[in-house]
Amino acid sequence: KENHAKRYAADPAARQTKKARETKRYAADAAARQTKKAREAKRYAENPVARQKQACAQRVRRAATAQKSTVSPQSARAQRSEALGRSGTWKEAAKRVAGACEQERVHYLPPTYAALNLPSCLKMAAQMYDCLEQAEWATCVVCWRAWYDLPQSYTFEDILQPRGSSLTPWFRVSDSVVTGARKRGATNRWCLCRSASVEEACTYLSKNYDVDECTAIVKRLVCAERRRSVTICGECQKHVTADMTLPPPQEEMRMCDFVVDPVCCESRPGECEVAHERFQGASSPSSASDARVSRVLGLSVQEFAPAVAALTDYEEMVLALVHPLVQVYSIPRTGQLAYVGHICNFRQKVMKFLSSLPVMPRDMPFVQVRPRKFKGHPGGKSLFKVDVRKLRAAFVWLRQHNPYYFNVEWREDAAAAWESDDVVIGVTREIEHDPGQAPPISGDCLRRWLDHAQREATAGDAGYVIGRRLLETLLGEAGEEDVDFWNLARRMVADVFGHSAYRIATSFPQEVFVVALCARGILDLALPQDQGVLHTLKALRTLDTNACPLELDTFRAEVDAVMLELSDEDPELVHTGATAAPEVGDDVGLRESAVDSLAAIAEQLLQEQGAAPVSASASHQDGAVPTPDPRPERGHKYPRVDPPEVEDEPGQAVREDTPGYIAKAFPKLFPHGCGDYHGDHCGLSRSLRFEEWGRYVMLWHDSRFMQHTRFRYWLLDTMLRVMVPGVQRVFFRTRKACQDFTLESLMDQQQRRQLVQQMSSVTNMIPGSIGERRQMRQHLEAMVHQVEDETADLGMNGGAGRIPAGFCTLTCAVYKWSQLHETLLKSYPSGPSDNPAYREHYIQWQALSPGAARECAMRNAYYKLAVREPGAVAWYCALKLEMAVSLVKAMLTEQMRSDEVPGREEAKAKLAEDLASRLGEEVVVEDVPDLQQFGYVDDYYVSFEWSDGGMIHAHMALWITGAPRIDKIEVPRAKSGESGDGKTWVEIDVVPPGAEVAPQAEAAARLATFWDRAFTEFNVAKAMAITEGEAEPQSTSSSSAGLNALAGEMGLRQAMGTKEERSVRSPESLSYEALAHCLLVGLDLESEDDARCWEELHGILKGCSRVSAETLRKDLCKPSSASLSSSQGPGESLHEDPSKPSTASSDARRASARLHFVAALAEWVNMHDLHKPY
């Protein structure tokens, strides 16, 4: 650029040439612009549609300009100089934290950080982790269920409840909703409710087992150090006699009679082994019994059937006699499994299947689904491998011990077919554009589609042809107010089909939208044009995919490209296929079907009575096509495929009450063929419902049911479908207006639609259904209105009442929590480290030296164990979230009401000033409950949810006394004039009753004054890094300059990248001992364990904190003359030089550790940027 400037400055001729060239180009451009303008004017004058398009475009531009001119920010800064002054709350918080740490770390801190040193909050947090740490893996030696048990008598801190003077614990284990301790029936509880000691359980074992067997069972199940024990649950205790024996059942089966494994097995020459089950009255064999009788009950499947236990879930499918077809997907981001659709049980052709095993690979009822993005590419390798040697060994064992396999022969040709390196199993299908399975078109998809089409048209390219046609049509049909393409599209579909319900649709099935485009001439389907839209829709649904019209393929390609752009990631793996079925909870069609049936009966009655003629809208003439459902079909999140072909004819699937079909479907879980819920029980009546039996077997002591990848989905789906037929026959009215309907009302289609909207089925009993979610919303809305009315009657908020003031989300790091990992390991016995069924397999990483390899090995162990134990992970996370909800409520109350957190009096004064301005009189504290109970969290509503990746989390709405009602404040909006004179004016809407007008800054100041003491987005980690480099305290302006200079830096975790992050230990993986000993209170350790915990904390902070290692050693060190730690490098010991003893106390050391850890954790987890301290 400098060379060109010098050349033009030195050469006048070059300057003249350049000027002449620019003048000529400008003249040519001006002429072209004039020609184009004249051409467009002529076209608009001759074409009224073009004039309408131009007018619509002008209206859109004017609306966008008006929207930009209105200043309505979503947030505002509270200019609170008093909070940042020398005597402000931020400075006071820094002083109090410095006093607790016995040294000044930062010049300014958010007031909420002062709560880190509240003894009551630290004690409550320590109690939550201590209670979870005391969870014990207990096994009932009668019913052989095993699960975690919390100490029922654990004592939690007593806190003062609002509107009362009583002290109650902030949490009770006996009141836990997750464990279900108060539910009826032992199978409905996620705990054992122990009623016998370990000694009594061992006595029962000694009475019913010989010495060697009893010793082996106790050695496997009991370990006090790892919190493993045996017991007798409360349900079984009432059946055990005084001499520690269990009598046979009388008329009804007890819970302990549903044991999966037989009590013992008797071998007979030339015959299949005979199993003796408990409900038959079988007693435990003594040591003097016949050698042909072997013990089974009480042993793990690895002990009595090692060949069957060695099978993978895929290999089990090869040997299964019945195949439950389940659609199971692997979630790419987390590796967890999920399933969709419903389950249908099929068997192979009886004459062929019962005579030989294994199944040929091509005959496996298995479908491998490849996402659309792999279409046209060669298929990958087999999704699972089969070890023929393991199959043969398992088959030999099953033929000897399982009566269902006694007459089955082994086929060597089929076994040889499985030995290939890349076996083609079943069939491979690609996701096709099936009308019933294609994802629906939503508003976001349509807008993105038309946005791409508009850009292509502007650039002069030929892409998105169908989208450009649709865009032109919608612009031509736009009215004065319609500027949203989604509204225009919904109007178009509603006009084409003649149903106004489409105007409020949230999405459209692709085939419905295609028919609408065809009717408007946007898309050509090569179908007769003289037929109606219903016939066109029917013809489109029966259209052969191989004879698809070119424009339909173009439409699908454009929509697929947009949906692929909007989607996060396609599912990559499907284990087995299943039939596609509507979701259980969607009861809209159910209600419509019920009303239509009533209308048909009413029509028949009225015709017989001659009371009223039949309405034309209530019946169809002969040959008329019924009106399609105007509601858009629900799109599937995961692709649905047809099930694999089986030998059964349609409708010949195995009935789900067939005796033995469960044991045939899962031979790995029922190796002896016993324990089937529908089996013959010698005429005894069943005391457990099917869902209760399912919960019982899921808690089987060796965890083989809980760890099975398909059984849990089969069980859940079957349980729900057992419940559905009963609850979908009952309806109830939701409004009083329903009682005004008569038989004549059913003849009117409009009144029938109203009736459908005013009734509801009891599908809210189905977990995860739409009815359940609708009921949750109704409960929350009712609670909001009820609390608001009650508090308004008490005069709170100046008579306006209270609404939820805060919203909190609690999540779970299931792959990082050290305590979760240790809790899961409590259910594993000791054994060889190369077997994933034993504890030693998952703790091998502990033998590695500190470093990146150790961290990666630890992460892999945590991940594998969490994926292997989904039920235990869900239980632990749900229980921890439940306790954390109560903890948040209690700690936030302590924090908001404590004088140790600066700003309490200022917040109360602000509230009193606000109330005085609204009430028009001076406020007396004794008369205002808002000030008397200021800061109490007295109500909350919690919703437990699972994310797309399977991560459990909880959303929490909080009612806090004294919180400002920002919804009662109307903020003036500044608007600029359209004339361009630069003048602005303030616009104030009509103020609703009970509201007031306040400027933006004042409204923000009210919120900030209250919420400053509850939470902060200020990045303390960056502030600490700036203060560390200062030789001495600087002025506020210099500190602010440093903060602003550091504000642009990204977080440490974000700057690392994925590879480097995996080699650094996350602060979320801090062990329970280090957390309780170094950060909380109440856990005292010996000198060696003390040093180990502090070294662990120091190692974590070195990788995720902005503070230097030298400062960390100084703040975390302990006065000692001990030698260097083996885990620290030269000069990195946490023990100070004896010649320079530290004056910091143990409390100050913990306070400094909390400040460093919380600051680093907040930045590590949230990765948010620096926020200015307003």
CSV table of C-alpha atoms in Angstrom, one decimal, residues 180-503:
chain,number,residue,atom,x,y,z
A,180,GLY,CA,-39.5,-44.1,48.8
A,181,ALA,CA,-39.1,-45.1,52.5
A,182,ARG,CA,-42.8,-44.2,53.2
A,183,LYS,CA,-44.2,-46.0,50.2
A,184,ARG,CA,-46.3,-49.2,50.6
A,185,GLY,CA,-44.7,-52.4,49.5
A,186,ALA,CA,-41.0,-53.3,49.7
A,187,THR,CA,-40.6,-53.4,46.0
A,188,ASN,CA,-41.7,-49.8,45.6
A,189,ARG,CA,-38.8,-48.5,47.7
A,190,TRP,CA,-35.2,-47.9,46.6
A,191,CYS,CA,-33.9,-49.2,49.9
A,192,LEU,CA,-34.0,-52.4,51.9
A,193,CYS,CA,-35.3,-51.1,55.2
A,194,ARG,CA,-33.1,-53.4,57.2
A,195,SER,CA,-34.6,-55.1,60.3
A,196,ALA,CA,-31.8,-57.5,61.2
A,197,SER,CA,-28.2,-57.1,62.1
A,198,VAL,CA,-25.2,-58.6,60.3
A,199,GLU,CA,-24.9,-61.2,63.1
A,200,GLU,CA,-28.6,-62.3,62.7
A,201,ALA,CA,-28.2,-62.6,58.9
A,202,CYS,CA,-25.1,-64.7,59.3
A,203,THR,CA,-27.0,-66.9,61.7
A,204,TYR,CA,-29.7,-67.4,59.1
A,205,LEU,CA,-27.0,-68.4,56.6
A,206,SER,CA,-25.4,-70.8,58.9
A,207,LYS,CA,-28.8,-72.5,59.5
A,208,ASN,CA,-29.6,-72.9,55.8
A,209,TYR,CA,-26.1,-73.4,54.2
A,210,ASP,CA,-23.2,-75.6,55.0
A,211,VAL,CA,-20.0,-74.2,56.5
A,212,ASP,CA,-18.1,-73.8,53.3
A,213,GLU,CA,-21.0,-72.2,51.4
A,214,CYS,CA,-21.8,-69.9,54.3
A,215,THR,CA,-18.1,-68.8,54.6
A,216,ALA,CA,-17.9,-68.1,50.8
A,217,ILE,CA,-21.1,-66.1,50.8
A,218,VAL,CA,-20.0,-64.0,53.8
A,219,LYS,CA,-16.6,-63.4,52.3
A,220,ARG,CA,-18.1,-62.2,49.1
A,221,LEU,CA,-20.9,-60.0,50.5
A,222,VAL,CA,-19.5,-58.6,53.8
A,223,CYS,CA,-16.7,-56.1,54.1
A,224,ALA,CA,-17.0,-53.5,56.8
A,225,GLU,CA,-14.2,-51.3,55.4
A,226,ARG,CA,-15.9,-51.0,52.1
A,227,ARG,CA,-19.4,-50.8,53.6
A,228,ARG,CA,-20.8,-54.1,52.4
A,229,SER,CA,-23.0,-56.1,54.7
A,230,VAL,CA,-25.8,-58.7,54.8
A,231,THR,CA,-29.2,-58.3,56.5
A,232,ILE,CA,-32.8,-59.4,56.5
A,233,CYS,CA,-35.2,-56.9,55.1
A,234,GLY,CA,-38.3,-55.9,56.9
A,235,GLU,CA,-40.6,-57.6,54.3
A,236,CYS,CA,-38.8,-61.0,54.9
A,237,GLN,CA,-38.3,-60.7,58.6
A,238,LYS,CA,-42.0,-61.4,59.3
A,239,HIS,CA,-41.8,-64.7,57.5
A,240,VAL,CA,-38.6,-66.0,59.2
A,241,THR,CA,-39.3,-68.2,62.2
A,242,ALA,CA,-37.5,-68.0,65.5
A,243,ASP,CA,-35.2,-70.8,64.6
A,244,MET,CA,-34.0,-68.9,61.5
A,245,THR,CA,-35.8,-71.0,58.9
A,246,LEU,CA,-38.3,-70.1,56.2
A,247,PRO,CA,-41.5,-72.2,56.0
A,248,PRO,CA,-43.1,-73.0,52.6
A,249,PRO,CA,-45.8,-70.7,51.3
A,250,GLN,CA,-49.4,-71.5,52.0
A,251,GLU,CA,-52.0,-70.0,49.5
A,252,GLU,CA,-50.2,-66.9,48.2
A,253,MET,CA,-46.6,-66.4,47.1
A,254,ARG,CA,-44.5,-64.1,49.3
A,255,MET,CA,-42.0,-61.7,47.8
A,256,CYS,CA,-39.2,-64.0,48.8
A,257,ASP,CA,-40.8,-66.8,46.8
A,258,PHE,CA,-40.2,-64.9,43.5
A,259,VAL,CA,-36.5,-65.6,43.7
A,260,VAL,CA,-35.0,-65.9,40.2
A,261,ASP,CA,-32.6,-68.7,40.8
A,262,PRO,CA,-33.7,-72.1,42.2
A,263,VAL,CA,-32.8,-73.1,45.7
A,264,CYS,CA,-30.8,-76.1,44.4
A,265,CYS,CA,-30.5,-78.3,41.4
A,266,GLU,CA,-30.5,-82.1,41.2
A,267,SER,CA,-28.6,-83.8,38.4
A,268,ARG,CA,-30.0,-87.0,36.8
A,269,PRO,CA,-28.1,-89.2,34.3
A,270,GLY,CA,-29.3,-88.8,30.8
A,271,GLU,CA,-31.8,-86.1,31.7
A,272,CYS,CA,-31.8,-82.3,32.1
A,273,GLU,CA,-31.0,-81.1,35.6
A,274,VAL,CA,-34.0,-80.6,37.8
A,275,ALA,CA,-34.4,-77.3,39.5
A,276,HIS,CA,-36.1,-77.1,42.9
A,277,GLU,CA,-37.7,-73.7,43.5
A,278,ARG,CA,-38.6,-72.0,46.8
A,279,PHE,CA,-42.3,-71.7,46.1
A,280,GLN,CA,-42.4,-75.5,45.7
A,281,GLY,CA,-41.3,-75.8,49.3
A,282,ALA,CA,-37.7,-76.7,48.5
A,283,SER,CA,-35.4,-76.5,51.5
A,284,SER,CA,-31.7,-75.9,51.5
A,285,PRO,CA,-29.6,-79.0,51.3
A,286,SER,CA,-27.4,-79.9,54.2
A,287,SER,CA,-23.8,-80.9,54.0
A,288,ALA,CA,-24.9,-84.6,54.3
A,289,SER,CA,-27.2,-84.4,51.3
A,290,ASP,CA,-26.7,-86.3,48.1
A,291,ALA,CA,-23.7,-85.2,46.0
A,292,ARG,CA,-26.0,-84.9,43.0
A,293,VAL,CA,-27.7,-81.9,44.6
A,294,SER,CA,-25.9,-78.5,44.2
A,295,ARG,CA,-26.6,-75.2,45.8
A,296,VAL,CA,-27.6,-72.3,43.5
A,297,LEU,CA,-29.6,-69.7,45.4
A,298,GLY,CA,-27.3,-67.1,47.0
A,299,LEU,CA,-24.5,-67.6,44.5
A,300,SER,CA,-23.7,-65.1,41.7
A,301,VAL,CA,-24.2,-66.2,38.1
A,302,GLN,CA,-20.4,-66.1,37.7
A,303,GLU,CA,-20.2,-68.8,40.3
A,304,PHE,CA,-22.8,-71.3,39.3
A,305,ALA,CA,-23.0,-70.6,35.5
A,306,PRO,CA,-19.7,-69.0,34.4
A,307,ALA,CA,-20.1,-70.0,30.8
A,308,VAL,CA,-23.4,-68.2,30.5
A,309,ALA,CA,-22.2,-65.2,32.5
A,310,ALA,CA,-19.3,-64.8,30.0
A,311,LEU,CA,-21.7,-64.1,27.2
A,312,THR,CA,-22.2,-60.6,26.0
A,313,ASP,CA,-25.7,-59.3,25.5
A,314,TYR,CA,-25.2,-59.7,21.7
A,315,GLU,CA,-24.1,-63.3,22.0
A,316,GLU,CA,-27.1,-63.9,24.2
A,317,MET,CA,-29.3,-62.9,21.3
A,318,VAL,CA,-27.8,-65.7,19.2
A,319,LEU,CA,-28.9,-68.3,21.7
A,320,ALA,CA,-32.2,-66.8,22.8
A,321,LEU,CA,-35.4,-68.8,21.9
A,322,VAL,CA,-37.6,-65.6,21.8
A,323,HIS,CA,-36.4,-62.2,20.5
A,324,PRO,CA,-37.9,-59.1,22.0
A,325,LEU,CA,-37.4,-56.5,19.3
A,326,VAL,CA,-36.2,-53.3,21.0
A,327,GLN,CA,-35.1,-50.1,19.3
A,328,VAL,CA,-32.0,-49.1,21.3
A,329,TYR,CA,-29.8,-46.2,20.4
A,330,SER,CA,-26.3,-45.2,21.6
A,331,ILE,CA,-26.2,-41.5,22.4
A,332,PRO,CA,-23.0,-40.3,20.7
A,333,ARG,CA,-22.0,-37.6,23.2
A,334,THR,CA,-22.3,-39.6,26.4
A,335,GLY,CA,-22.2,-43.3,25.3
A,336,GLN,CA,-25.4,-44.0,27.2
A,337,LEU,CA,-28.2,-46.0,25.8
A,338,ALA,CA,-31.8,-44.9,25.0
A,339,TYR,CA,-34.7,-46.7,23.3
A,340,VAL,CA,-37.8,-45.6,21.4
A,341,GLY,CA,-40.9,-47.2,20.1
A,342,HIS,CA,-42.6,-50.3,21.6
A,343,ILE,CA,-41.5,-53.9,22.1
A,344,CYS,CA,-43.0,-56.9,20.3
A,345,ASN,CA,-41.9,-60.5,21.1
A,346,PHE,CA,-41.3,-62.8,18.1
A,347,ARG,CA,-40.2,-66.4,17.9
A,348,GLN,CA,-38.5,-68.3,15.1
A,349,LYS,CA,-40.4,-70.9,13.1
A,350,VAL,CA,-40.9,-73.6,15.7
A,351,MET,CA,-40.0,-76.7,13.7
A,352,LYS,CA,-36.8,-75.1,12.5
A,353,PHE,CA,-35.7,-73.2,15.6
A,354,LEU,CA,-36.3,-75.8,18.3
A,355,SER,CA,-34.2,-78.3,16.5
A,356,SER,CA,-30.9,-76.4,16.2
A,357,LEU,CA,-28.7,-73.6,17.4
A,358,PRO,CA,-27.1,-71.1,16.9
A,359,VAL,CA,-29.1,-69.0,14.5
A,360,MET,CA,-27.6,-68.3,11.2
A,361,PRO,CA,-26.3,-64.6,10.9
A,362,ARG,CA,-28.6,-63.9,8.1
A,363,ASP,CA,-31.6,-65.2,10.1
A,364,MET,CA,-31.0,-63.0,13.1
A,365,PRO,CA,-34.0,-60.6,13.7
A,366,PHE,CA,-31.6,-57.6,13.7
A,367,VAL,CA,-31.6,-54.3,11.8
A,368,GLN,CA,-28.6,-52.1,11.5
A,369,VAL,CA,-29.7,-48.6,10.8
A,370,ARG,CA,-27.3,-46.2,9.1
A,371,PRO,CA,-28.1,-42.4,9.3
A,372,ARG,CA,-28.9,-40.5,6.2
A,373,LYS,CA,-25.5,-38.9,6.1
A,374,PHE,CA,-24.0,-42.3,5.3
A,375,LYS,CA,-26.3,-43.0,2.4
A,376,GLY,CA,-24.4,-44.2,-0.7
A,377,HIS,CA,-21.3,-45.1,1.3
A,378,PRO,CA,-20.2,-48.7,1.9
A,379,GLY,CA,-21.4,-50.2,5.1
A,380,GLY,CA,-19.1,-50.5,8.1
A,381,LYS,CA,-18.2,-53.6,10.0
A,382,SER,CA,-20.5,-55.6,12.1
A,383,LEU,CA,-21.8,-53.8,15.2
A,384,PHE,CA,-20.9,-56.7,17.5
A,385,LYS,CA,-18.6,-59.7,17.4
A,386,VAL,CA,-19.6,-63.2,18.4
A,387,ASP,CA,-17.2,-65.7,20.0
A,388,VAL,CA,-18.2,-69.1,18.9
A,389,ARG,CA,-16.2,-70.8,21.6
A,390,LYS,CA,-18.2,-68.9,24.2
A,391,LEU,CA,-21.4,-69.7,22.4
A,392,ARG,CA,-20.6,-73.4,22.4
A,393,ALA,CA,-19.7,-73.5,26.1
A,394,ALA,CA,-22.8,-71.6,27.1
A,395,PHE,CA,-25.0,-73.9,24.9
A,396,VAL,CA,-23.5,-77.0,26.6
A,397,TRP,CA,-24.3,-75.5,30.0
A,398,LEU,CA,-27.8,-74.5,29.0
A,399,ARG,CA,-28.6,-77.8,27.5
A,400,GLN,CA,-27.7,-79.5,30.7
A,401,HIS,CA,-29.3,-77.1,33.2
A,402,ASN,CA,-32.2,-75.4,31.2
A,403,PRO,CA,-35.2,-77.6,30.2
A,404,TYR,CA,-36.0,-75.3,27.3
A,405,TYR,CA,-32.7,-76.2,25.6
A,406,PHE,CA,-32.6,-79.9,26.3
A,407,ASN,CA,-33.9,-81.0,22.9
A,408,VAL,CA,-32.0,-78.4,20.9
A,409,GLU,CA,-29.1,-79.5,18.7
A,410,TRP,CA,-25.9,-77.6,17.8
A,411,ARG,CA,-25.2,-76.7,14.2
A,412,GLU,CA,-21.6,-76.6,13.2
A,413,ASP,CA,-22.4,-74.9,9.8
A,414,ALA,CA,-24.1,-72.1,11.6
A,415,ALA,CA,-21.3,-71.8,14.1
A,416,ALA,CA,-18.8,-71.6,11.3
A,417,ALA,CA,-20.7,-68.8,9.7
A,418,TRP,CA,-20.2,-66.7,12.8
A,419,GLU,CA,-16.4,-67.1,12.8
A,420,SER,CA,-16.0,-64.8,9.8
A,421,ASP,CA,-14.1,-61.5,10.5
A,422,ASP,CA,-16.9,-59.3,9.3
A,423,VAL,CA,-20.3,-61.1,9.7
A,424,VAL,CA,-23.3,-59.5,8.0
A,425,ILE,CA,-26.0,-59.8,10.6
A,426,GLY,CA,-29.7,-59.5,9.7
A,427,VAL,CA,-30.2,-56.6,7.2
A,428,THR,CA,-28.8,-53.1,6.9
A,429,ARG,CA,-31.3,-50.4,6.1
A,430,GLU,CA,-30.8,-46.8,5.5
A,431,ILE,CA,-33.1,-44.1,6.8
A,432,GLU,CA,-35.5,-43.5,3.9
A,433,HIS,CA,-37.9,-40.6,3.3
A,434,ASP,CA,-40.9,-42.5,4.6
A,435,PRO,CA,-43.8,-40.2,5.0
A,436,GLY,CA,-44.7,-41.5,8.4
A,437,GLN,CA,-41.1,-41.3,9.7
A,438,ALA,CA,-39.7,-38.1,8.1
A,439,PRO,CA,-39.1,-35.4,10.6
A,440,PRO,CA,-41.8,-32.7,10.6
A,441,ILE,CA,-41.2,-29.1,9.4
A,442,SER,CA,-41.1,-26.7,12.3
A,443,GLY,CA,-41.0,-22.9,12.3
A,444,ASP,CA,-37.3,-22.8,12.8
A,445,CYS,CA,-36.7,-25.2,9.9
A,446,LEU,CA,-39.0,-23.1,7.6
A,447,ARG,CA,-37.3,-19.8,8.5
A,448,ARG,CA,-33.8,-21.2,8.0
A,449,TRP,CA,-34.9,-22.8,4.7
A,450,LEU,CA,-36.3,-19.5,3.3
A,451,ASP,CA,-33.3,-17.6,4.6
A,452,HIS,CA,-31.0,-19.8,2.6
A,453,ALA,CA,-33.3,-19.5,-0.4
A,454,GLN,CA,-33.2,-15.7,-0.2
A,455,ARG,CA,-29.4,-15.6,0.0
A,456,GLU,CA,-29.2,-17.9,-3.0
A,457,ALA,CA,-31.6,-15.6,-4.9
A,458,THR,CA,-29.6,-12.5,-3.9
A,459,ALA,CA,-26.3,-14.1,-5.0
A,460,GLY,CA,-27.8,-15.1,-8.3
A,461,ASP,CA,-27.2,-18.9,-7.7
A,462,ALA,CA,-29.5,-21.7,-8.6
A,463,GLY,CA,-29.8,-23.4,-5.2
A,464,TYR,CA,-32.9,-23.9,-3.1
A,465,VAL,CA,-35.3,-23.8,-6.1
A,466,ILE,CA,-38.4,-24.9,-4.2
A,467,GLY,CA,-37.5,-22.6,-1.3
A,468,ARG,CA,-37.3,-19.6,-3.6
A,469,ARG,CA,-40.7,-20.4,-5.2
A,470,LEU,CA,-42.2,-20.6,-1.7
A,471,LEU,CA,-40.6,-17.4,-0.7
A,472,GLU,CA,-42.0,-15.5,-3.7
A,473,THR,CA,-45.5,-17.0,-3.0
A,474,LEU,CA,-45.5,-16.0,0.7
A,475,LEU,CA,-44.3,-12.5,-0.1
A,476,GLY,CA,-47.1,-12.1,-2.7
A,477,GLU,CA,-49.7,-13.3,-0.2
A,478,ALA,CA,-48.5,-11.1,2.7
A,479,GLY,CA,-50.9,-8.7,4.3
A,480,GLU,CA,-50.4,-5.6,6.3
A,481,GLU,CA,-49.5,-7.3,9.6
A,482,ASP,CA,-48.0,-10.6,8.3
A,483,VAL,CA,-44.3,-10.4,8.3
A,484,ASP,CA,-43.5,-13.8,9.8
A,485,PHE,CA,-43.0,-16.5,7.2
A,486,TRP,CA,-44.1,-19.3,9.6
A,487,ASN,CA,-47.5,-17.6,10.1
A,488,LEU,CA,-47.9,-17.2,6.4
A,489,ALA,CA,-47.1,-20.8,5.8
A,490,ARG,CA,-49.6,-21.9,8.5
A,491,ARG,CA,-52.2,-19.8,6.9
A,492,MET,CA,-51.5,-21.3,3.5
A,493,VAL,CA,-51.8,-24.9,4.8
A,494,ALA,CA,-55.0,-24.1,6.7
A,495,ASP,CA,-56.5,-22.5,3.5
A,496,VAL,CA,-55.6,-25.5,1.4
A,497,PHE,CA,-57.0,-28.1,3.7
A,498,GLY,CA,-59.8,-26.0,5.0
A,499,HIS,CA,-58.9,-26.5,8.7
A,500,SER,CA,-58.2,-23.5,10.9
A,501,ALA,CA,-56.4,-25.7,13.4
A,502,TYR,CA,-53.4,-25.6,11.2
A,503,ARG,CA,-53.0,-21.9,12.0
